[in-house]
Coordinates of C-alpha atoms in Angstrom, one line a residue:
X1 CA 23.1 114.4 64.4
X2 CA 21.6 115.4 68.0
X3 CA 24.1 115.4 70.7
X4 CA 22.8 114.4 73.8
X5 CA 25.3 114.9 76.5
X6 CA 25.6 116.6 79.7
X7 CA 29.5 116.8 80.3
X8 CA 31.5 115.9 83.6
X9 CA 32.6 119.0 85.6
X10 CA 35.9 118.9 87.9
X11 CA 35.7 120.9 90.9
X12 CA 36.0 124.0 91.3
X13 CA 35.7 127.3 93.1
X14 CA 31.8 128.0 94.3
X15 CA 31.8 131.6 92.5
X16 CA 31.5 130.0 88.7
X17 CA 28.5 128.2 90.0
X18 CA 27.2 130.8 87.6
X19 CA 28.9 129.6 84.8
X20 CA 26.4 129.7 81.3
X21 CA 25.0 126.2 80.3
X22 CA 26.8 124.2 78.2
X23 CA 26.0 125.1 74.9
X24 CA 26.1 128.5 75.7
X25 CA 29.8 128.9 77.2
X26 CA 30.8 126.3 73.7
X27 CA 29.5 129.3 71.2
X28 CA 31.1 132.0 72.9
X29 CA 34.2 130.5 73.4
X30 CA 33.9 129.4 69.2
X31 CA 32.6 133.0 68.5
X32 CA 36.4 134.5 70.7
X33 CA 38.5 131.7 68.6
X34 CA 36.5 132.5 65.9
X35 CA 37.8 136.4 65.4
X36 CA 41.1 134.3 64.6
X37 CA 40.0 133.0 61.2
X38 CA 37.6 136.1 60.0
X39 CA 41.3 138.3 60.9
X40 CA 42.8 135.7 58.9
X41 CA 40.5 134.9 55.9
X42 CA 38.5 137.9 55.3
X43 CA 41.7 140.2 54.1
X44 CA 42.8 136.7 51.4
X45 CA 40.5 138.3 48.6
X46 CA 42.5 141.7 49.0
X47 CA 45.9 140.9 48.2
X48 CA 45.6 142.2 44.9
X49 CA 44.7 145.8 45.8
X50 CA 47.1 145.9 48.9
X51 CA 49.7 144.9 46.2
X52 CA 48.8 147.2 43.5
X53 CA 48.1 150.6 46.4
X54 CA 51.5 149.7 47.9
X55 CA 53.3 149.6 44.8
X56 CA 54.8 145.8 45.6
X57 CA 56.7 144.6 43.3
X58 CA 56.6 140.9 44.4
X59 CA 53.3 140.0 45.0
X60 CA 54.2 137.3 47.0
X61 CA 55.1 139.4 49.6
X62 CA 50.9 139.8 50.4
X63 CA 51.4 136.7 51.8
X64 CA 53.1 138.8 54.9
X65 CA 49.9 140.5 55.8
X66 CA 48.9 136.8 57.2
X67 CA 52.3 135.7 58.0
X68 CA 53.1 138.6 60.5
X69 CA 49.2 138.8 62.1
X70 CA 50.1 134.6 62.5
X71 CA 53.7 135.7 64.5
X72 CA 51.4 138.4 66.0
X73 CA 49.6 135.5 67.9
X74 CA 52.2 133.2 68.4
X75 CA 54.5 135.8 70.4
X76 CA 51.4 137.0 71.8
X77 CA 50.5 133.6 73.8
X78 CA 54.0 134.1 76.0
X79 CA 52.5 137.1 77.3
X80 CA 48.7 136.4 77.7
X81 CA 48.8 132.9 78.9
X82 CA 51.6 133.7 82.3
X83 CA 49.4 136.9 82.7
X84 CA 46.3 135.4 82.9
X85 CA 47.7 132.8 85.3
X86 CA 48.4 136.0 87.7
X87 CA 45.4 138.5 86.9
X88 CA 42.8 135.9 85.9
X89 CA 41.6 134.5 82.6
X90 CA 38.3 137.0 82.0
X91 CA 40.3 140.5 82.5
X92 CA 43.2 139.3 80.4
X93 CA 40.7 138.1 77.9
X94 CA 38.8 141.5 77.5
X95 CA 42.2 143.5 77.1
X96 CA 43.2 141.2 74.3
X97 CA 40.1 141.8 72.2
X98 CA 39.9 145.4 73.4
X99 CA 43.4 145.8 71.7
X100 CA 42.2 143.8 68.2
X101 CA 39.9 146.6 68.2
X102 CA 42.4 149.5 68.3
X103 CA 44.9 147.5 66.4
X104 CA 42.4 147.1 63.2
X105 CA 41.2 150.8 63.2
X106 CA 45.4 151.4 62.7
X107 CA 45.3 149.1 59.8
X108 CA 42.5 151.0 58.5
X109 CA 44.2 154.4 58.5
X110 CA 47.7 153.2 58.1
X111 CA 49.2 154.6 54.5
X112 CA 52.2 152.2 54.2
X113 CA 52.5 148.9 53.8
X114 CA 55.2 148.7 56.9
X115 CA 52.3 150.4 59.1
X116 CA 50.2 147.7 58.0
X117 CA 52.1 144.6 58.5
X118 CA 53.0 146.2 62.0
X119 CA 49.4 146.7 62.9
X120 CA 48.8 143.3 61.8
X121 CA 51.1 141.9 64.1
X122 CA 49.6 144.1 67.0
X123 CA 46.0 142.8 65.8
X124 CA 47.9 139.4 66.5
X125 CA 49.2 140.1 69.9
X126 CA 45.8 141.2 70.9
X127 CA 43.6 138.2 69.6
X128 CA 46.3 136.1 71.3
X129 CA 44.3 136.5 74.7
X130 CA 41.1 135.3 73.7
X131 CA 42.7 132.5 71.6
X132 CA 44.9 131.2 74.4
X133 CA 43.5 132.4 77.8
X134 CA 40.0 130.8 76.7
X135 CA 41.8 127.6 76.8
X136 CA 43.1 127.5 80.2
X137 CA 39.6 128.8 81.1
X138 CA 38.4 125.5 79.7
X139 CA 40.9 123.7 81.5
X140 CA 39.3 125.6 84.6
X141 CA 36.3 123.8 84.0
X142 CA 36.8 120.4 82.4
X143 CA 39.0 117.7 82.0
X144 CA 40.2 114.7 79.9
X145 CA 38.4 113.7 76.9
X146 CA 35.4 116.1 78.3
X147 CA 38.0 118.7 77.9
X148 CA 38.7 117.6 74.1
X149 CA 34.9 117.7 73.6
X150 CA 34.3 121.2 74.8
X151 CA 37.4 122.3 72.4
X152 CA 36.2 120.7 69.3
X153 CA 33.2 121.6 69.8
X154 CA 34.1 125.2 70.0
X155 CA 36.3 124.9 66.8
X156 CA 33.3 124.1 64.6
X157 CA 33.0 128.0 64.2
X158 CA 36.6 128.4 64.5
X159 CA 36.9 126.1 60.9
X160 CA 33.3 127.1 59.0
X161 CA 34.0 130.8 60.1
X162 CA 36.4 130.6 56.2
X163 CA 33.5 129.4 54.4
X164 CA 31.8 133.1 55.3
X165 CA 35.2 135.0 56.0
X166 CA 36.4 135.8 52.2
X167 CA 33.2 136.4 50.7
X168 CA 32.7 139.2 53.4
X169 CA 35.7 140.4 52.5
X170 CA 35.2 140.4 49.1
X171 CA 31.9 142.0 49.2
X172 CA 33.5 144.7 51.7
X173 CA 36.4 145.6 49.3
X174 CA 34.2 145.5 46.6
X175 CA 31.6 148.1 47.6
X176 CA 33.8 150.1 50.2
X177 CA 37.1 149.0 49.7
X178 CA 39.7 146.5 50.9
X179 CA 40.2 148.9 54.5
X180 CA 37.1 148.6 56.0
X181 CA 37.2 144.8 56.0
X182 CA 39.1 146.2 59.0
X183 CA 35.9 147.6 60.7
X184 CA 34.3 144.4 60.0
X185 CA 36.9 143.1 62.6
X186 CA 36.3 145.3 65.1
X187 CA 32.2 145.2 64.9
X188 CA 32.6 141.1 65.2
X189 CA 34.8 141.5 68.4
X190 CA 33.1 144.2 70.2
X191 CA 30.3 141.8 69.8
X192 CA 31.8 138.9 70.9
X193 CA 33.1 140.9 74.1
X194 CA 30.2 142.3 75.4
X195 CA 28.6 139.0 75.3
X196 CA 32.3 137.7 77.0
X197 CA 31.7 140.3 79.4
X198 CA 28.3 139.9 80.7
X199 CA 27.6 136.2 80.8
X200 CA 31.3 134.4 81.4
X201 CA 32.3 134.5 85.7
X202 CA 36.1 134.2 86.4
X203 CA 37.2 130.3 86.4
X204 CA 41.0 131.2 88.2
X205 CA 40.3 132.6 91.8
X206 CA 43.0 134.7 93.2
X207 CA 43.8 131.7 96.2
X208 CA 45.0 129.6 93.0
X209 CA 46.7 132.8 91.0
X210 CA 50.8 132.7 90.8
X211 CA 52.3 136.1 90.7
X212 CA 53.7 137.6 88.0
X213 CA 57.5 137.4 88.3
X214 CA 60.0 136.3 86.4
X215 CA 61.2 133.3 88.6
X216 CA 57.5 132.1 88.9
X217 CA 57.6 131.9 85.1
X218 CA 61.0 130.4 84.3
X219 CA 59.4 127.4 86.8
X220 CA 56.4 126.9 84.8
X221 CA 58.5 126.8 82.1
X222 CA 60.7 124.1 83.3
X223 CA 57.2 122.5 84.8
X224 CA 56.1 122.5 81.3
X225 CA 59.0 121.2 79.5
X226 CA 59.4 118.5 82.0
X227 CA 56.5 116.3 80.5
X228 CA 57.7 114.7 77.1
X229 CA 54.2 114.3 75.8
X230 CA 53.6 117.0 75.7
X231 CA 56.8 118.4 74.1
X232 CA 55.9 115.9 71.6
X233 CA 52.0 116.8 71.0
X234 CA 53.5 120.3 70.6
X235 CA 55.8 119.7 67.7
X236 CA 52.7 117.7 66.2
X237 CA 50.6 120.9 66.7
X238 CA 52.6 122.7 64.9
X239 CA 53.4 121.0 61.8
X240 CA 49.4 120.4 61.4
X241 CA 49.1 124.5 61.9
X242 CA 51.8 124.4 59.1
X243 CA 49.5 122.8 56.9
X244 CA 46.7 125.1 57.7
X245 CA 48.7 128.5 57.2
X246 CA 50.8 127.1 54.0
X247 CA 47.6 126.9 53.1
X248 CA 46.0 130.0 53.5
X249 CA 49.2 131.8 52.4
X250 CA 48.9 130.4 49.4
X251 CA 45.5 129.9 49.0
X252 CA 44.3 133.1 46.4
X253 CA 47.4 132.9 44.2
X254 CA 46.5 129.0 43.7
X255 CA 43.1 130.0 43.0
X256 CA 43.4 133.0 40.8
X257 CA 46.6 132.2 38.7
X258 CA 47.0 128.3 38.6
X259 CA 43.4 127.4 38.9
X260 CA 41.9 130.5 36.8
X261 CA 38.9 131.1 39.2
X262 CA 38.6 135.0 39.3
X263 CA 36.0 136.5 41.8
X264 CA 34.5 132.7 42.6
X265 CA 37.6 132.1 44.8
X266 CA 35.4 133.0 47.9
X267 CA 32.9 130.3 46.3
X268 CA 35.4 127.5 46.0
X269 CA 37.1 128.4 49.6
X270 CA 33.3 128.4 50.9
X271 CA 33.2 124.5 49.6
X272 CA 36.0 123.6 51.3
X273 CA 35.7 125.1 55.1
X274 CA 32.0 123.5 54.9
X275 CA 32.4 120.0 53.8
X276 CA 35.6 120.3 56.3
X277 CA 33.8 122.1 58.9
X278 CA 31.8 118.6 60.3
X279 CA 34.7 116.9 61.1
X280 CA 34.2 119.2 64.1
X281 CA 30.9 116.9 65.0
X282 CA 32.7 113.8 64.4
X283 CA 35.8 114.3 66.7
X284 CA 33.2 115.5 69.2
X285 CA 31.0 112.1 68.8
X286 CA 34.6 109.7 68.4
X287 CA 36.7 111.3 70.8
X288 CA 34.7 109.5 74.1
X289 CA 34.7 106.1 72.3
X290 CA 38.6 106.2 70.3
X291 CA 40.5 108.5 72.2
X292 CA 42.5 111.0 71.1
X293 CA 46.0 109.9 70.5
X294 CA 43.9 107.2 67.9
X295 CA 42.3 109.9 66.4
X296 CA 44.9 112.3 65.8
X297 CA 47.3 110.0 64.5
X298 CA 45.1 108.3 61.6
X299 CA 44.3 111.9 60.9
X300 CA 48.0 112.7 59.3
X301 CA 48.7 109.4 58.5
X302 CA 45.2 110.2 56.0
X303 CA 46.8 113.1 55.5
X304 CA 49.9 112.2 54.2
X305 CA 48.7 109.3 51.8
X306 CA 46.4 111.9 50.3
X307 CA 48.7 114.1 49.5
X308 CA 51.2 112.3 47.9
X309 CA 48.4 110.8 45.7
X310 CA 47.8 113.9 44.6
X311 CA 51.0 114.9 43.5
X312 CA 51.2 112.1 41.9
X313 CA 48.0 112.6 39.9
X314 CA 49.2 116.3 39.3
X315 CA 52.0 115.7 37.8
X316 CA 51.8 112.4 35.5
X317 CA 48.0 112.9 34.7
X318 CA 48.4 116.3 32.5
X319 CA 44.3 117.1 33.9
X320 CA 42.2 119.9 31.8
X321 CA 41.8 123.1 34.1
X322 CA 38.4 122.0 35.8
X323 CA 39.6 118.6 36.6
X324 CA 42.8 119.9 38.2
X325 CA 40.1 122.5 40.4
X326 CA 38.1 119.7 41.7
X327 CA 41.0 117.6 42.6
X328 CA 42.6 120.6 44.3
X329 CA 39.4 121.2 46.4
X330 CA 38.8 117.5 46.7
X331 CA 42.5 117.7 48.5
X332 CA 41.7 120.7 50.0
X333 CA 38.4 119.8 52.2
X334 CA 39.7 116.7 53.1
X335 CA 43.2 117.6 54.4
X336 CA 41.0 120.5 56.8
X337 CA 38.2 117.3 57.7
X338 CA 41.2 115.2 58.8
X339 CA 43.3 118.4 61.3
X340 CA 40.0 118.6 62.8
X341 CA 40.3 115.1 63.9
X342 CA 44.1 116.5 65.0
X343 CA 44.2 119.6 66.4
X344 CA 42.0 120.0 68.8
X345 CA 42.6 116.5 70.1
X346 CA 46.1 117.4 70.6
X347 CA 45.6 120.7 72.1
X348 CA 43.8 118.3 74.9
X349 CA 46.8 115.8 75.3
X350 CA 49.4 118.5 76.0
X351 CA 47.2 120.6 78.7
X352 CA 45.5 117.4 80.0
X353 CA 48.4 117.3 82.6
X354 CA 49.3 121.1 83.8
X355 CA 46.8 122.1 86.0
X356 CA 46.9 124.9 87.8
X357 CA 49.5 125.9 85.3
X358 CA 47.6 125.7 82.3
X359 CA 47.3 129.4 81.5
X360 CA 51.3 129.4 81.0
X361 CA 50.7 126.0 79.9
X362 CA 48.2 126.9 77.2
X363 CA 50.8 130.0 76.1
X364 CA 54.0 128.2 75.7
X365 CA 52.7 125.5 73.5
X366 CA 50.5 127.8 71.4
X367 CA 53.5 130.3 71.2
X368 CA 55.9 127.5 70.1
X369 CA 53.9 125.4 67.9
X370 CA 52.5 128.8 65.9
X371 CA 56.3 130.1 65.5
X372 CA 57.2 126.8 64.3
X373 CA 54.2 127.4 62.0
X374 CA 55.3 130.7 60.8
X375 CA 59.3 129.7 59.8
X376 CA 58.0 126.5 58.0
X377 CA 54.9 128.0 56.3
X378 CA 57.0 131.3 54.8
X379 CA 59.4 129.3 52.8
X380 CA 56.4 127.1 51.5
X381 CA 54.1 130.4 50.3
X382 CA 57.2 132.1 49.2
X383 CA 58.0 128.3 46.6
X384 CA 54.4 129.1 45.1
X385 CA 55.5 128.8 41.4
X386 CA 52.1 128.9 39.6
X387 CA 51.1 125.5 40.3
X388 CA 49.2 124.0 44.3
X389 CA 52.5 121.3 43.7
X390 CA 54.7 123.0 45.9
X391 CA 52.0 123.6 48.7
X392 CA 51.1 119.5 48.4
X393 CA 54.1 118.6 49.0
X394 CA 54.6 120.5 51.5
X395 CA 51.4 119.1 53.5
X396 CA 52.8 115.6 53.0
X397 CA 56.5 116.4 54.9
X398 CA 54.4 118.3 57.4
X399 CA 51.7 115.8 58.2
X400 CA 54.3 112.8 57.4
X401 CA 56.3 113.7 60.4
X402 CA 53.6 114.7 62.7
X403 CA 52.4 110.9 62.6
X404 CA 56.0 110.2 63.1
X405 CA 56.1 112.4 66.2
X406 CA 52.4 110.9 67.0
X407 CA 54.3 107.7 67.0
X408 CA 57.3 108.4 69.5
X409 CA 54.6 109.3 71.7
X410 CA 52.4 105.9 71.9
X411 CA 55.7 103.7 71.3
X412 CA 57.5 105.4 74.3
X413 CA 54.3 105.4 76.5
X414 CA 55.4 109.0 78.0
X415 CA 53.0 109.0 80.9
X416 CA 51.3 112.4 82.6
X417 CA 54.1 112.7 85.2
X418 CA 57.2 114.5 84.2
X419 CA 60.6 112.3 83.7

């Protein structure tokens, strides 16, 4: 599909005149958002030998080298976002990834697993910046459904980045060892900064900056919570993250043990993140014509229905081993197609309104709607009883009430001014 589109810009200051052309500035801002996912899925294949070098006795407890890297970024965006709104977006940006780096050659020499799940969470605080400040710089630049366009655009990469990510780890542990997936990291990001570095100008001037105290903060705080939409599109948010990182938690064990598929777990991930990868496109090509409440809420609605049908076909259809794979990955790609109709629709709604506060903006919603993400999706990895059934059910009382929540918001008709 050829996209032929030359987006609307809002006005602003006459020093990003030098901004990079459009497709341009959308790959490097997918290539930041994308260190996200590789940090995520490229360490899945490794559980094992974590577990068995550590000595765990629970192997479930792997699941905390995501879960705490996921809290990582979530406390992380509190920080980044309000300092970026004082500093500016490309300095906070480059610290963030500078730290990722540092934080991953810890996890590489670390020789507990305590050092490792703490220099996960500090890879997490760091690759907060890039994920959250590069929002508010796109909210420097466009707005509206533009805005939305720009963002699912970017997150193409963000979501096919897991087709790639755990067969590259794989193949690193394999041959090297499960540690220097870590340098992997840090190789990807110091690419992705220079490149950050050299080509992206400044979007926040230092007439529109707010300084960094705590007053200034506790108002765009209250600034923020004073608009029930988007309040609403962040509880959304973050039951359709819970999905995604219930998921991911989850995702080797189901593979391995329930669905027997040994070292072609990367294979069968790969499947998944592709086929889910061009909802991406879609969004980009519906969102000017449907809107993106429209979009987002038939998305979990989908969401739900499909899950539920496959519980139900899990448990009364007593499926051979293969069948029961290919249902599972038929679930799989199409509960990732349908988020990407969500996510980065609603990450639009609730910024759509904050303005010159949409650094702190950009931080309190991601922060919120990712710790959500963590409490719900811990008890949901830790219920893994050899079967995907607790993890299904799971996305259907997740994506169930996020169209409920996608509901209060149209039937209220919460407006863009604060009640």
């Amino acid at each position: 599909m050829v996209i032929n589109y030359q987006p609307n810009f809002v006005d602003y200051p006459e020093h990003v005149t030098k901004q990079p052309p459009y497709y341009e500035f959308v790959a490097m801002i997918a290539l930041l958002w994308s260190l996200v996912a590789f940090a995520t899925d490229a360490v899945l294949p490794s559980f094992p030998a974590i577990g068995s070098e550590f000595g765990l006795l629970d192997i479930n407890n792997t699941q905390l080298v995501i879960i705490v890297f996921v809290a990582g970024t979530g406390i992380g965006q509190l920080i980044m976002g309000p300092l970026s709104d004082s500093f500016g977006r490309k300095p906070i940006t480059i610290l963030g990834v500078i730290l990722f780096v540092l934080a991953s050659g810890w996890s590489f020499f670390t020789d507990s697993f305590y050092g490792l799940l703490l220099s996960r969470f500090v890879q997490g605080l760091g690759i907060s910046a890039p994920r959250t400040v590069t929002q508010a710089l796109i909210r420097d630049l466009y707005k509206g459904r533009d805005m939305a366009r720009v963002i699912s655009l970017s997150m193409m990469l963000f979501v096919l980045v897991p087709a790639v990510a755990p067969f590259i780890g794989q193949t690193i542990m394999l041959s090297l060892g499960w540690r220097f997936i870590f340098v992997s990291f840090q190789i990807v990001a110091l690419v992705a900064l220079v490149w950050f570095m050299v080509r992206q100008p400044e979007t926040h001037p230092p007439d529109q900056r707010i300084k960094f105290r705590t007053a200034n903060i506790a108002k765009s705080v209250v600034e923020v919570f004073s608009f029930p939409r988007v309040i609403i599109c962040t509880i959304s948010l973050a039951l359709g993250l819970t999905c995604i990182f219930s998921y991911l938690v989850s995702a080797q064990q189901i593979y391995v043990i329930w669905l027997d598929t040994g070292h072609d777990f990367p294979l069968y991930f790969a499947i998944v993140a592709l086929i889910s990868g061009s909802a991406s496109f879609l969004n980009a090509a519906l969102v000017l014509r449907l809107g993106m409440w429209a979009l987002s809420t038939f998305g979990y609605f989908a969401i739900c229905l499909l899950s539920l049908a496959c519980s139900f076909i899990i448990i009364t259809g007593n499926l051979p081993i293969h069948w029961l794979l290919w249902l599972f990955i038929a679930w799989s790609a199409s509960m990732f197609f349908l988020l990407g109709l969500c996510l980065a629709n609603l990450n639009a709604l609730a910024l759509e309104p904050m303005g010159r506060i949409a650094g702190m903006a950009a931080s309190i919603i991601g922060a919120v709607s990712t710790l959500i993400c963590v409490v719900l999706s811990i008890p949901i990895g830790q219920l893994f009883d050899g079967t995907g059934l607790p993890l299904i059910l799971g996305v259907a009382l997740c994506s169930a009430g996020a169209f409920i929540a996608n509901l209060t918001l149209k039937l209220k008709r919460f407006s863009l001014n604060p009640t």
